[in-house]
Amino acid sequence: MIELALAVDLRRAITAGHPWVYDRALARRSIPLAEGQLVRLVDRRGPLAIGYADPGSPIRVRVLGADDSGNLGAEWAAKRAERAAALRAADVRLADTSAVRLIHGEGDFMPGLVVDLYAATAVVVFDGAGAAGFWGPRMAAVAEGLRAGGFAIDRMWQRERGQAGRGRALSGSAPPEAIEIAEGRARYEVDVRWGQKTGLFLDQRDNRAYAGGLASGREVLNLFGYTGGFSLHAGLGGARRVVTVDSAPAAVAAAGRNWALSGLDPTRHEARVADAFAYLAEAREAGRRFDLVICDPPSFAPRAAALPAARAAYRRLNALALTAVAPGGLLLTASCSSHFGRGELTAAVAEAAAQVARTALVRAVRGAAGDHPVLPAFPEGDYLQLLDVAVE
Ligand code: SAH
């Protein structure tokens, strides 16, 4: 096996479980590597870990373990998958949902691999060419492991990361246009081929239920609402009226259908295709306010270099969102970027509140649902933050 020497001391971090090695940490970056090829990381003290290579990515190596005694083949992959599945099968919080993240990459010791299950359809995403090279040949074993861990899987559909519509069947037939799933009392039709991510944003599941618990009797505005997730739970939780805003027409149409599918009265829901910033500016002009505003934007800080622009965007968005909250109401505001964590988001809310002269009190800080486990030594994995803010 090829050896890669480290130029930076990563022994403590890697031993503690940090699974990423950047190209800049390697002594020689020019060694030719195949996508997904196994490599041994070494430092002055000797062998340190085994990982797979991703020659086209700044995250050049993803760590799989301390050594290759587990042999890192099919049997090993099946065992890791079974362990991930068993964790979900035993999680009582997932008992009333049929859409579950079975494998959360790094958080399940399977770096670069995501598997989301919608009813009996597994949707697979490889996080880059290295992950595809390593995991691709092991996917039949991964499927067996997931079944052994307690989940029925009829087909596996692999999607190209970030490219809607592009994918291929790894096993079974291509998925139908719509797969019906349950999330508590909410029902969705999920389009795993053309929908965003793998079809749904499963990480916000618990936060959607939480929002539902706050919605009774309230006028609710769900910004960046996608296919209606937060709206459905608000409606089921007794919201007087819900407005869903998203810039993607297909998502907004699906939100309307999911509202009906969940047995809710269509006269209590308004689905709007609009830019959230523009909608909020319009609401401000019209003096329109809501008792509960949910604000779940896409990441404005996908890279650390985007941070200054992201700070300004989150500040502006939260200032507009706070303005749309009636006095005594609530704002649930989120960030899904590890570069924009709890501290950054809290600071953005503080600055926004000062700017629009409103008082904001943080009542709760929440993260991703439990089927998105976080390695304690890998803070980058803790990417989702949601603040519950009381607004005076
Ligand atoms: N809250 C959703 C997930 C939101 S993901 C849920 O729980 O399912 C972010 C959403 O923002 C996507 O649906 C995307 O279409 C939408 N979006 C991106 N930019 C937008 C903009 N400027 N205005 C409104 N929606 C936008």
Short mmCIF file of N, CA and C in Angstrom, two decimals, residues 109-279:
data_model
loop_
_atom_site.label_atom_id
_atom_site.label_comp_id
_atom_site.label_asym_id
_atom_site.label_seq_id
_atom_site.Cartn_x
_atom_site.Cartn_y
_atom_site.Cartn_z
N PHE A 109 -18.67 6.48 10.71
CA PHE A 109 -17.38 5.84 10.38
C PHE A 109 -17.37 5.30 8.95
N MET A 110 -18.18 5.91 8.08
CA MET A 110 -18.20 5.54 6.67
C MET A 110 -18.04 6.82 5.85
N PRO A 111 -16.84 7.43 5.91
CA PRO A 111 -16.66 8.77 5.35
C PRO A 111 -17.00 8.86 3.86
N GLY A 112 -17.73 9.92 3.52
CA GLY A 112 -18.04 10.18 2.12
C GLY A 112 -19.26 9.43 1.60
N LEU A 113 -19.93 8.67 2.46
CA LEU A 113 -21.08 7.87 2.00
C LEU A 113 -22.36 8.28 2.73
N VAL A 114 -23.39 8.63 1.95
CA VAL A 114 -24.69 8.91 2.53
C VAL A 114 -25.70 7.93 1.95
N VAL A 115 -26.51 7.33 2.83
CA VAL A 115 -27.62 6.49 2.37
C VAL A 115 -28.87 6.92 3.13
N ASP A 116 -29.86 7.42 2.38
CA ASP A 116 -31.15 7.80 2.97
C ASP A 116 -32.19 6.80 2.49
N LEU A 117 -33.05 6.36 3.40
CA LEU A 117 -34.08 5.38 3.05
C LEU A 117 -35.45 6.05 3.02
N TYR A 118 -36.15 5.92 1.90
CA TYR A 118 -37.52 6.41 1.76
C TYR A 118 -38.40 5.19 1.52
N ALA A 119 -39.21 4.83 2.50
CA ALA A 119 -39.96 3.56 2.48
C ALA A 119 -38.93 2.46 2.21
N ALA A 120 -38.98 1.77 1.06
CA ALA A 120 -37.99 0.71 0.82
C ALA A 120 -36.99 1.10 -0.27
N THR A 121 -36.93 2.39 -0.59
CA THR A 121 -35.97 2.87 -1.59
C THR A 121 -34.79 3.54 -0.91
N ALA A 122 -33.60 3.00 -1.12
CA ALA A 122 -32.39 3.60 -0.55
C ALA A 122 -31.78 4.53 -1.58
N VAL A 123 -31.49 5.77 -1.17
CA VAL A 123 -30.86 6.74 -2.06
C VAL A 123 -29.42 6.95 -1.59
N VAL A 124 -28.50 6.73 -2.50
CA VAL A 124 -27.07 6.73 -2.18
C VAL A 124 -26.41 7.96 -2.80
N VAL A 125 -25.60 8.66 -2.02
CA VAL A 125 -24.79 9.75 -2.58
C VAL A 125 -23.34 9.55 -2.15
N PHE A 126 -22.44 9.57 -3.14
CA PHE A 126 -21.01 9.54 -2.84
C PHE A 126 -20.52 10.98 -2.80
N ASP A 127 -19.82 11.33 -1.74
CA ASP A 127 -19.35 12.72 -1.61
C ASP A 127 -18.02 12.88 -2.37
N GLY A 128 -18.12 12.84 -3.68
CA GLY A 128 -16.94 13.04 -4.51
C GLY A 128 -16.43 11.76 -5.17
N ALA A 129 -15.45 11.93 -6.06
CA ALA A 129 -14.95 10.81 -6.86
C ALA A 129 -14.20 9.80 -6.01
N GLY A 130 -13.48 10.26 -4.98
CA GLY A 130 -12.76 9.33 -4.11
C GLY A 130 -13.74 8.41 -3.41
N ALA A 131 -14.81 8.98 -2.88
CA ALA A 131 -15.84 8.19 -2.19
C ALA A 131 -16.48 7.20 -3.15
N ALA A 132 -16.75 7.64 -4.39
CA ALA A 132 -17.35 6.73 -5.39
C ALA A 132 -16.38 5.58 -5.68
N GLY A 133 -15.10 5.91 -5.81
CA GLY A 133 -14.10 4.88 -6.10
C GLY A 133 -13.98 3.87 -4.98
N PHE A 134 -14.03 4.36 -3.74
CA PHE A 134 -13.88 3.44 -2.61
C PHE A 134 -15.16 2.66 -2.34
N TRP A 135 -16.29 3.39 -2.21
CA TRP A 135 -17.53 2.73 -1.77
C TRP A 135 -18.24 1.97 -2.89
N GLY A 136 -18.11 2.46 -4.13
CA GLY A 136 -18.82 1.84 -5.26
C GLY A 136 -18.75 0.32 -5.24
N PRO A 137 -17.54 -0.26 -5.26
CA PRO A 137 -17.42 -1.72 -5.30
C PRO A 137 -17.92 -2.40 -4.02
N ARG A 138 -18.19 -1.65 -2.96
CA ARG A 138 -18.61 -2.25 -1.70
C ARG A 138 -20.11 -2.08 -1.44
N MET A 139 -20.85 -1.52 -2.41
CA MET A 139 -22.25 -1.18 -2.13
C MET A 139 -23.18 -2.38 -1.97
N ALA A 140 -22.89 -3.48 -2.66
CA ALA A 140 -23.72 -4.68 -2.47
C ALA A 140 -23.59 -5.15 -1.03
N ALA A 141 -22.37 -5.09 -0.52
CA ALA A 141 -22.12 -5.49 0.87
C ALA A 141 -22.80 -4.51 1.84
N VAL A 142 -22.74 -3.22 1.51
CA VAL A 142 -23.39 -2.21 2.35
C VAL A 142 -24.89 -2.49 2.43
N ALA A 143 -25.51 -2.80 1.30
CA ALA A 143 -26.96 -3.11 1.29
C ALA A 143 -27.25 -4.31 2.18
N GLU A 144 -26.42 -5.34 2.09
CA GLU A 144 -26.62 -6.53 2.94
C GLU A 144 -26.52 -6.16 4.41
N GLY A 145 -25.55 -5.33 4.74
CA GLY A 145 -25.37 -4.90 6.12
C GLY A 145 -26.58 -4.12 6.63
N LEU A 146 -27.12 -3.26 5.79
CA LEU A 146 -28.29 -2.46 6.19
C LEU A 146 -29.49 -3.37 6.44
N ARG A 147 -29.63 -4.38 5.60
CA ARG A 147 -30.74 -5.35 5.80
C ARG A 147 -30.52 -6.10 7.10
N ALA A 148 -29.31 -6.54 7.33
CA ALA A 148 -29.01 -7.28 8.57
C ALA A 148 -29.26 -6.41 9.80
N GLY A 149 -29.11 -5.09 9.62
CA GLY A 149 -29.34 -4.16 10.72
C GLY A 149 -30.81 -3.85 10.95
N GLY A 150 -31.68 -4.37 10.10
CA GLY A 150 -33.11 -4.25 10.39
C GLY A 150 -33.96 -3.48 9.40
N PHE A 151 -33.45 -3.18 8.21
CA PHE A 151 -34.25 -2.39 7.26
C PHE A 151 -34.46 -3.15 5.94
N ALA A 152 -35.71 -3.14 5.47
CA ALA A 152 -36.03 -3.75 4.17
C ALA A 152 -35.66 -2.76 3.07
N ILE A 153 -34.93 -3.22 2.09
CA ILE A 153 -34.51 -2.36 0.98
C ILE A 153 -34.82 -3.08 -0.33
N ASP A 154 -35.69 -2.46 -1.15
CA ASP A 154 -36.06 -3.08 -2.43
C ASP A 154 -35.15 -2.63 -3.56
N ARG A 155 -34.68 -1.38 -3.46
CA ARG A 155 -33.83 -0.87 -4.54
C ARG A 155 -32.85 0.14 -3.97
N MET A 156 -31.73 0.28 -4.68
CA MET A 156 -30.75 1.31 -4.32
C MET A 156 -30.55 2.20 -5.52
N TRP A 157 -30.79 3.48 -5.32
CA TRP A 157 -30.66 4.46 -6.40
C TRP A 157 -29.52 5.41 -6.04
N GLN A 158 -28.52 5.49 -6.92
CA GLN A 158 -27.40 6.39 -6.65
C GLN A 158 -27.58 7.70 -7.39
N ARG A 159 -27.52 8.79 -6.66
CA ARG A 159 -27.64 10.13 -7.27
C ARG A 159 -26.27 10.77 -7.37
N GLU A 160 -26.09 11.55 -8.44
CA GLU A 160 -24.87 12.34 -8.53
C GLU A 160 -25.00 13.50 -7.55
N ARG A 161 -23.97 13.72 -6.77
CA ARG A 161 -23.98 14.79 -5.77
C ARG A 161 -24.27 16.13 -6.44
N GLY A 162 -25.29 16.82 -5.93
CA GLY A 162 -25.57 18.17 -6.42
C GLY A 162 -26.19 18.24 -7.80
N GLN A 163 -26.56 17.09 -8.41
CA GLN A 163 -27.13 17.15 -9.76
C GLN A 163 -28.47 16.43 -9.80
N ALA A 164 -29.55 17.21 -9.74
CA ALA A 164 -30.88 16.62 -9.76
C ALA A 164 -31.09 15.89 -11.08
N GLY A 165 -31.79 14.77 -11.00
CA GLY A 165 -32.15 14.04 -12.21
C GLY A 165 -31.10 13.04 -12.67
N ARG A 166 -29.86 13.23 -12.26
CA ARG A 166 -28.81 12.31 -12.72
C ARG A 166 -28.55 11.23 -11.69
N GLY A 167 -28.70 9.98 -12.12
CA GLY A 167 -28.46 8.88 -11.20
C GLY A 167 -28.54 7.56 -11.91
N ARG A 168 -28.34 6.48 -11.15
CA ARG A 168 -28.44 5.15 -11.75
C ARG A 168 -28.80 4.14 -10.66
N ALA A 169 -29.42 3.06 -11.11
CA ALA A 169 -29.82 2.02 -10.16
C ALA A 169 -28.61 1.16 -9.82
N LEU A 170 -28.30 1.04 -8.52
CA LEU A 170 -27.25 0.12 -8.09
C LEU A 170 -27.84 -1.27 -7.90
N SER A 171 -29.12 -1.30 -7.52
CA SER A 171 -29.84 -2.57 -7.46
C SER A 171 -31.33 -2.28 -7.57
N GLY A 172 -32.08 -3.24 -8.09
CA GLY A 172 -33.52 -3.06 -8.28
C GLY A 172 -33.81 -2.10 -9.42
N SER A 173 -35.10 -1.75 -9.56
CA SER A 173 -35.52 -0.89 -10.67
C SER A 173 -35.33 0.57 -10.31
N ALA A 174 -35.44 1.44 -11.31
CA ALA A 174 -35.39 2.89 -11.06
C ALA A 174 -36.60 3.28 -10.22
N PRO A 175 -36.45 4.27 -9.33
CA PRO A 175 -37.57 4.62 -8.44
C PRO A 175 -38.71 5.31 -9.18
N PRO A 176 -39.93 5.18 -8.67
CA PRO A 176 -41.06 5.90 -9.25
C PRO A 176 -40.92 7.40 -8.99
N GLU A 177 -41.78 8.19 -9.68
CA GLU A 177 -41.71 9.65 -9.54
C GLU A 177 -41.98 10.10 -8.11
N ALA A 178 -42.89 9.41 -7.44
CA ALA A 178 -43.24 9.82 -6.08
C ALA A 178 -43.26 8.62 -5.16
N ILE A 179 -42.61 8.77 -4.01
CA ILE A 179 -42.64 7.74 -2.97
C ILE A 179 -43.31 8.37 -1.77
N GLU A 180 -44.38 7.74 -1.27
CA GLU A 180 -45.07 8.33 -0.13
C GLU A 180 -44.39 7.89 1.17
N ILE A 181 -44.11 8.88 2.01
CA ILE A 181 -43.50 8.55 3.30
C ILE A 181 -44.26 9.27 4.42
N ALA A 182 -44.08 8.76 5.63
CA ALA A 182 -44.68 9.37 6.82
C ALA A 182 -43.58 9.95 7.68
N GLU A 183 -43.90 11.09 8.30
CA GLU A 183 -42.99 11.69 9.28
C GLU A 183 -43.89 12.15 10.42
N GLY A 184 -44.06 11.29 11.42
CA GLY A 184 -45.11 11.54 12.40
C GLY A 184 -46.45 11.53 11.68
N ARG A 185 -47.25 12.56 11.95
CA ARG A 185 -48.56 12.60 11.29
C ARG A 185 -48.50 13.21 9.89
N ALA A 186 -47.37 13.76 9.52
CA ALA A 186 -47.24 14.38 8.20
C ALA A 186 -46.99 13.32 7.13
N ARG A 187 -47.49 13.59 5.94
CA ARG A 187 -47.27 12.70 4.79
C ARG A 187 -46.65 13.52 3.67
N TYR A 188 -45.66 12.90 3.02
CA TYR A 188 -45.02 13.57 1.89
C TYR A 188 -44.99 12.63 0.70
N GLU A 189 -45.05 13.23 -0.49
CA GLU A 189 -44.65 12.52 -1.70
C GLU A 189 -43.24 12.97 -1.99
N VAL A 190 -42.30 12.03 -1.99
CA VAL A 190 -40.90 12.39 -2.19
C VAL A 190 -40.45 11.99 -3.59
N ASP A 191 -39.83 12.92 -4.29
CA ASP A 191 -39.25 12.65 -5.60
C ASP A 191 -37.74 12.48 -5.42
N VAL A 192 -37.32 11.23 -5.29
CA VAL A 192 -35.91 11.00 -4.96
C VAL A 192 -34.98 11.24 -6.16
N ARG A 193 -35.56 11.37 -7.36
CA ARG A 193 -34.70 11.60 -8.54
C ARG A 193 -34.47 13.08 -8.79
N TRP A 194 -35.55 13.86 -8.72
CA TRP A 194 -35.45 15.28 -9.07
C TRP A 194 -35.49 16.21 -7.88
N GLY A 195 -35.85 15.70 -6.71
CA GLY A 195 -35.90 16.55 -5.52
C GLY A 195 -34.51 17.01 -5.12
N GLN A 196 -34.44 17.98 -4.19
CA GLN A 196 -33.13 18.45 -3.73
C GLN A 196 -32.52 17.43 -2.77
N LYS A 197 -31.21 17.48 -2.64
CA LYS A 197 -30.46 16.50 -1.81
C LYS A 197 -30.87 15.08 -2.22
N THR A 198 -31.35 14.26 -1.28
CA THR A 198 -31.80 12.92 -1.68
C THR A 198 -33.32 12.86 -1.84
N GLY A 199 -33.99 14.02 -1.71
CA GLY A 199 -35.46 14.06 -1.81
C GLY A 199 -36.07 14.86 -0.68
N LEU A 200 -35.57 14.66 0.53
CA LEU A 200 -36.02 15.46 1.68
C LEU A 200 -34.80 15.89 2.49
N PHE A 201 -35.00 16.92 3.31
CA PHE A 201 -33.96 17.35 4.24
C PHE A 201 -34.26 16.67 5.58
N LEU A 202 -33.73 15.46 5.72
CA LEU A 202 -34.07 14.66 6.90
C LEU A 202 -33.49 15.24 8.18
N ASP A 203 -32.43 16.03 8.06
CA ASP A 203 -31.76 16.56 9.26
C ASP A 203 -32.66 17.46 10.10
N GLN A 204 -33.67 18.08 9.46
CA GLN A 204 -34.56 19.00 10.20
C GLN A 204 -35.79 18.29 10.77
N ARG A 205 -35.85 16.97 10.69
CA ARG A 205 -37.07 16.26 11.09
C ARG A 205 -37.53 16.64 12.50
N ASP A 206 -36.65 16.55 13.49
CA ASP A 206 -37.05 16.84 14.88
C ASP A 206 -37.43 18.31 15.04
N ASN A 207 -36.78 19.16 14.29
CA ASN A 207 -37.09 20.59 14.39
C ASN A 207 -38.45 20.91 13.78
N ARG A 208 -38.83 20.14 12.76
CA ARG A 208 -40.17 20.32 12.20
C ARG A 208 -41.23 19.93 13.24
N ALA A 209 -41.00 18.81 13.93
CA ALA A 209 -41.94 18.40 14.97
C ALA A 209 -41.99 19.44 16.09
N TYR A 210 -40.82 19.96 16.42
CA TYR A 210 -40.71 20.99 17.47
C TYR A 210 -41.53 22.23 17.07
N ALA A 211 -41.40 22.64 15.81
CA ALA A 211 -42.16 23.79 15.32
C ALA A 211 -43.66 23.50 15.40
N GLY A 212 -44.03 22.26 15.10
CA GLY A 212 -45.44 21.88 15.19
C GLY A 212 -45.98 22.09 16.59
N GLY A 213 -45.14 21.81 17.57
CA GLY A 213 -45.55 21.97 18.97
C GLY A 213 -45.70 23.41 19.41
N LEU A 214 -45.20 24.33 18.60
CA LEU A 214 -45.27 25.76 18.95
C LEU A 214 -46.35 26.49 18.15
N ALA A 215 -47.03 25.77 17.25
CA ALA A 215 -47.81 26.46 16.21
C ALA A 215 -49.27 26.71 16.56
N SER A 216 -49.78 26.09 17.60
CA SER A 216 -51.22 26.13 17.86
C SER A 216 -51.77 27.56 17.88
N GLY A 217 -52.78 27.78 17.07
CA GLY A 217 -53.46 29.08 17.05
C GLY A 217 -52.67 30.20 16.40
N ARG A 218 -51.52 29.88 15.83
CA ARG A 218 -50.65 30.94 15.31
C ARG A 218 -50.71 31.09 13.80
N GLU A 219 -50.41 32.32 13.36
CA GLU A 219 -50.16 32.59 11.94
C GLU A 219 -48.71 32.26 11.68
N VAL A 220 -48.43 31.40 10.73
CA VAL A 220 -47.07 30.90 10.54
C VAL A 220 -46.55 31.26 9.15
N LEU A 221 -45.29 31.70 9.12
CA LEU A 221 -44.61 31.95 7.84
C LEU A 221 -43.42 30.99 7.77
N ASN A 222 -43.40 30.13 6.76
CA ASN A 222 -42.32 29.15 6.58
C ASN A 222 -41.48 29.57 5.38
N LEU A 223 -40.33 30.17 5.67
CA LEU A 223 -39.45 30.65 4.60
C LEU A 223 -38.46 29.56 4.20
N PHE A 224 -38.14 29.47 2.92
CA PHE A 224 -37.28 28.40 2.40
C PHE A 224 -37.96 27.06 2.72
N GLY A 225 -39.23 26.99 2.42
CA GLY A 225 -40.08 25.90 2.91
C GLY A 225 -39.95 24.59 2.18
N TYR A 226 -39.27 24.58 1.02
CA TYR A 226 -39.09 23.37 0.20
C TYR A 226 -40.45 22.70 -0.02
N THR A 227 -40.60 21.41 0.28
CA THR A 227 -41.86 20.72 -0.03
C THR A 227 -42.85 20.78 1.14
N GLY A 228 -42.62 21.76 2.03
CA GLY A 228 -43.63 22.07 3.04
C GLY A 228 -43.37 21.49 4.43
N GLY A 229 -42.26 20.80 4.64
CA GLY A 229 -42.01 20.13 5.91
C GLY A 229 -42.46 20.87 7.16
N PHE A 230 -41.87 22.01 7.43
CA PHE A 230 -42.26 22.76 8.64
C PHE A 230 -43.74 23.16 8.58
N SER A 231 -44.22 23.46 7.37
CA SER A 231 -45.62 23.89 7.22
C SER A 231 -46.58 22.78 7.62
N LEU A 232 -46.29 21.55 7.18
CA LEU A 232 -47.19 20.43 7.49
C LEU A 232 -47.30 20.26 9.00
N HIS A 233 -46.15 20.31 9.67
CA HIS A 233 -46.17 20.10 11.13
C HIS A 233 -46.85 21.27 11.84
N ALA A 234 -46.65 22.48 11.31
CA ALA A 234 -47.35 23.64 11.90
C ALA A 234 -48.86 23.46 11.71
N GLY A 235 -49.27 23.05 10.52
CA GLY A 235 -50.70 22.83 10.25
C GLY A 235 -51.26 21.76 11.16
N LEU A 236 -50.56 20.64 11.27
CA LEU A 236 -51.02 19.55 12.13
C LEU A 236 -51.00 19.95 13.60
N GLY A 237 -50.14 20.90 13.95
CA GLY A 237 -50.06 21.39 15.32
C GLY A 237 -51.10 22.45 15.63
N GLY A 238 -51.96 22.75 14.66
CA GLY A 238 -53.08 23.66 14.93
C GLY A 238 -52.85 25.11 14.55
N ALA A 239 -51.90 25.37 13.64
CA ALA A 239 -51.71 26.75 13.19
C ALA A 239 -52.99 27.27 12.55
N ARG A 240 -53.26 28.56 12.76
CA ARG A 240 -54.46 29.14 12.17
C ARG A 240 -54.32 29.16 10.65
N ARG A 241 -53.13 29.61 10.21
CA ARG A 241 -52.85 29.71 8.78
C ARG A 241 -51.35 29.58 8.58
N VAL A 242 -50.96 29.01 7.44
CA VAL A 242 -49.53 28.84 7.15
C VAL A 242 -49.24 29.36 5.75
N VAL A 243 -48.18 30.16 5.62
CA VAL A 243 -47.70 30.58 4.30
C VAL A 243 -46.34 29.90 4.08
N THR A 244 -46.22 29.17 2.96
CA THR A 244 -44.96 28.53 2.59
C THR A 244 -44.33 29.33 1.46
N VAL A 245 -43.08 29.73 1.62
CA VAL A 245 -42.37 30.49 0.58
C VAL A 245 -41.12 29.73 0.17
N ASP A 246 -40.96 29.52 -1.14
CA ASP A 246 -39.73 28.93 -1.66
C ASP A 246 -39.56 29.42 -3.09
N SER A 247 -38.30 29.51 -3.53
CA SER A 247 -38.06 30.00 -4.89
C SER A 247 -38.16 28.90 -5.95
N ALA A 248 -38.25 27.64 -5.51
CA ALA A 248 -38.32 26.53 -6.47
C ALA A 248 -39.78 26.14 -6.73
N PRO A 249 -40.27 26.37 -7.96
CA PRO A 249 -41.69 26.11 -8.25
C PRO A 249 -42.10 24.66 -7.99
N ALA A 250 -41.24 23.69 -8.33
CA ALA A 250 -41.61 22.28 -8.14
C ALA A 250 -41.78 21.98 -6.65
N ALA A 251 -40.93 22.58 -5.82
CA ALA A 251 -41.02 22.35 -4.38
C ALA A 251 -42.31 22.95 -3.83
N VAL A 252 -42.66 24.15 -4.28
CA VAL A 252 -43.87 24.81 -3.79
C VAL A 252 -45.12 24.03 -4.21
N ALA A 253 -45.11 23.51 -5.44
CA ALA A 253 -46.25 22.70 -5.89
C ALA A 253 -46.37 21.45 -5.01
N ALA A 254 -45.22 20.84 -4.69
CA ALA A 254 -45.24 19.65 -3.84
C ALA A 254 -45.74 20.00 -2.43
N ALA A 255 -45.40 21.18 -1.95
CA ALA A 255 -45.86 21.60 -0.61
C ALA A 255 -47.38 21.63 -0.57
N GLY A 256 -47.99 22.12 -1.63
CA GLY A 256 -49.46 22.14 -1.70
C GLY A 256 -50.03 20.73 -1.68
N ARG A 257 -49.43 19.84 -2.46
CA ARG A 257 -49.91 18.45 -2.51
C ARG A 257 -49.71 17.76 -1.15
N ASN A 258 -48.55 18.00 -0.52
CA ASN A 258 -48.28 17.34 0.76
C ASN A 258 -49.22 17.82 1.86
N TRP A 259 -49.61 19.10 1.76
CA TRP A 259 -50.58 19.66 2.71
C TRP A 259 -51.89 18.85 2.64
N ALA A 260 -52.37 18.63 1.41
CA ALA A 260 -53.62 17.86 1.23
C ALA A 260 -53.42 16.41 1.66
N LEU A 261 -52.28 15.83 1.27
CA LEU A 261 -51.97 14.43 1.60
C LEU A 261 -51.94 14.22 3.12
N SER A 262 -51.57 15.27 3.85
CA SER A 262 -51.51 15.18 5.31
C SER A 262 -52.87 15.43 5.96
N GLY A 263 -53.89 15.58 5.11
CA GLY A 263 -55.26 15.70 5.61
C GLY A 263 -55.60 17.08 6.13
N LEU A 264 -54.86 18.10 5.67
CA LEU A 264 -55.09 19.46 6.16
C LEU A 264 -56.01 20.23 5.23
N ASP A 265 -56.66 21.23 5.79
CA ASP A 265 -57.63 22.05 5.05
C ASP A 265 -56.89 23.05 4.15
N PRO A 266 -57.05 22.93 2.82
CA PRO A 266 -56.30 23.78 1.89
C PRO A 266 -56.54 25.27 2.09
N THR A 267 -57.67 25.65 2.68
CA THR A 267 -57.93 27.09 2.85
C THR A 267 -57.03 27.69 3.93
N ARG A 268 -56.35 26.83 4.71
CA ARG A 268 -55.45 27.34 5.75
C ARG A 268 -54.00 27.43 5.28
N HIS A 269 -53.78 27.16 3.99
CA HIS A 269 -52.40 27.16 3.48
C HIS A 269 -52.27 28.01 2.23
N GLU A 270 -51.20 28.81 2.20
CA GLU A 270 -50.87 29.56 0.99
C GLU A 270 -49.46 29.19 0.59
N ALA A 271 -49.28 28.74 -0.66
CA ALA A 271 -47.95 28.34 -1.15
C ALA A 271 -47.49 29.38 -2.16
N ARG A 272 -46.34 30.00 -1.89
CA ARG A 272 -45.87 31.10 -2.75
C ARG A 272 -44.50 30.81 -3.34
N VAL A 273 -44.40 30.93 -4.67
CA VAL A 273 -43.08 30.87 -5.31
C VAL A 273 -42.51 32.28 -5.24
N ALA A 274 -41.47 32.45 -4.44
CA ALA A 274 -40.89 33.79 -4.30
C ALA A 274 -39.50 33.69 -3.69
N ASP A 275 -38.71 34.70 -3.96
CA ASP A 275 -37.45 34.86 -3.25
C ASP A 275 -37.78 35.30 -1.82
N ALA A 276 -37.19 34.64 -0.85
CA ALA A 276 -37.56 34.90 0.55
C ALA A 276 -37.24 36.35 0.96
N PHE A 277 -36.12 36.86 0.48
CA PHE A 277 -35.77 38.26 0.80
C PHE A 277 -36.82 39.21 0.23
N ALA A 278 -37.21 38.95 -1.01
CA ALA A 278 -38.20 39.82 -1.66
C ALA A 278 -39.55 39.72 -0.96
N TYR A 279 -39.92 38.48 -0.58
CA TYR A 279 -41.20 38.28 0.11
C TYR A 279 -41.21 39.07 1.42
#
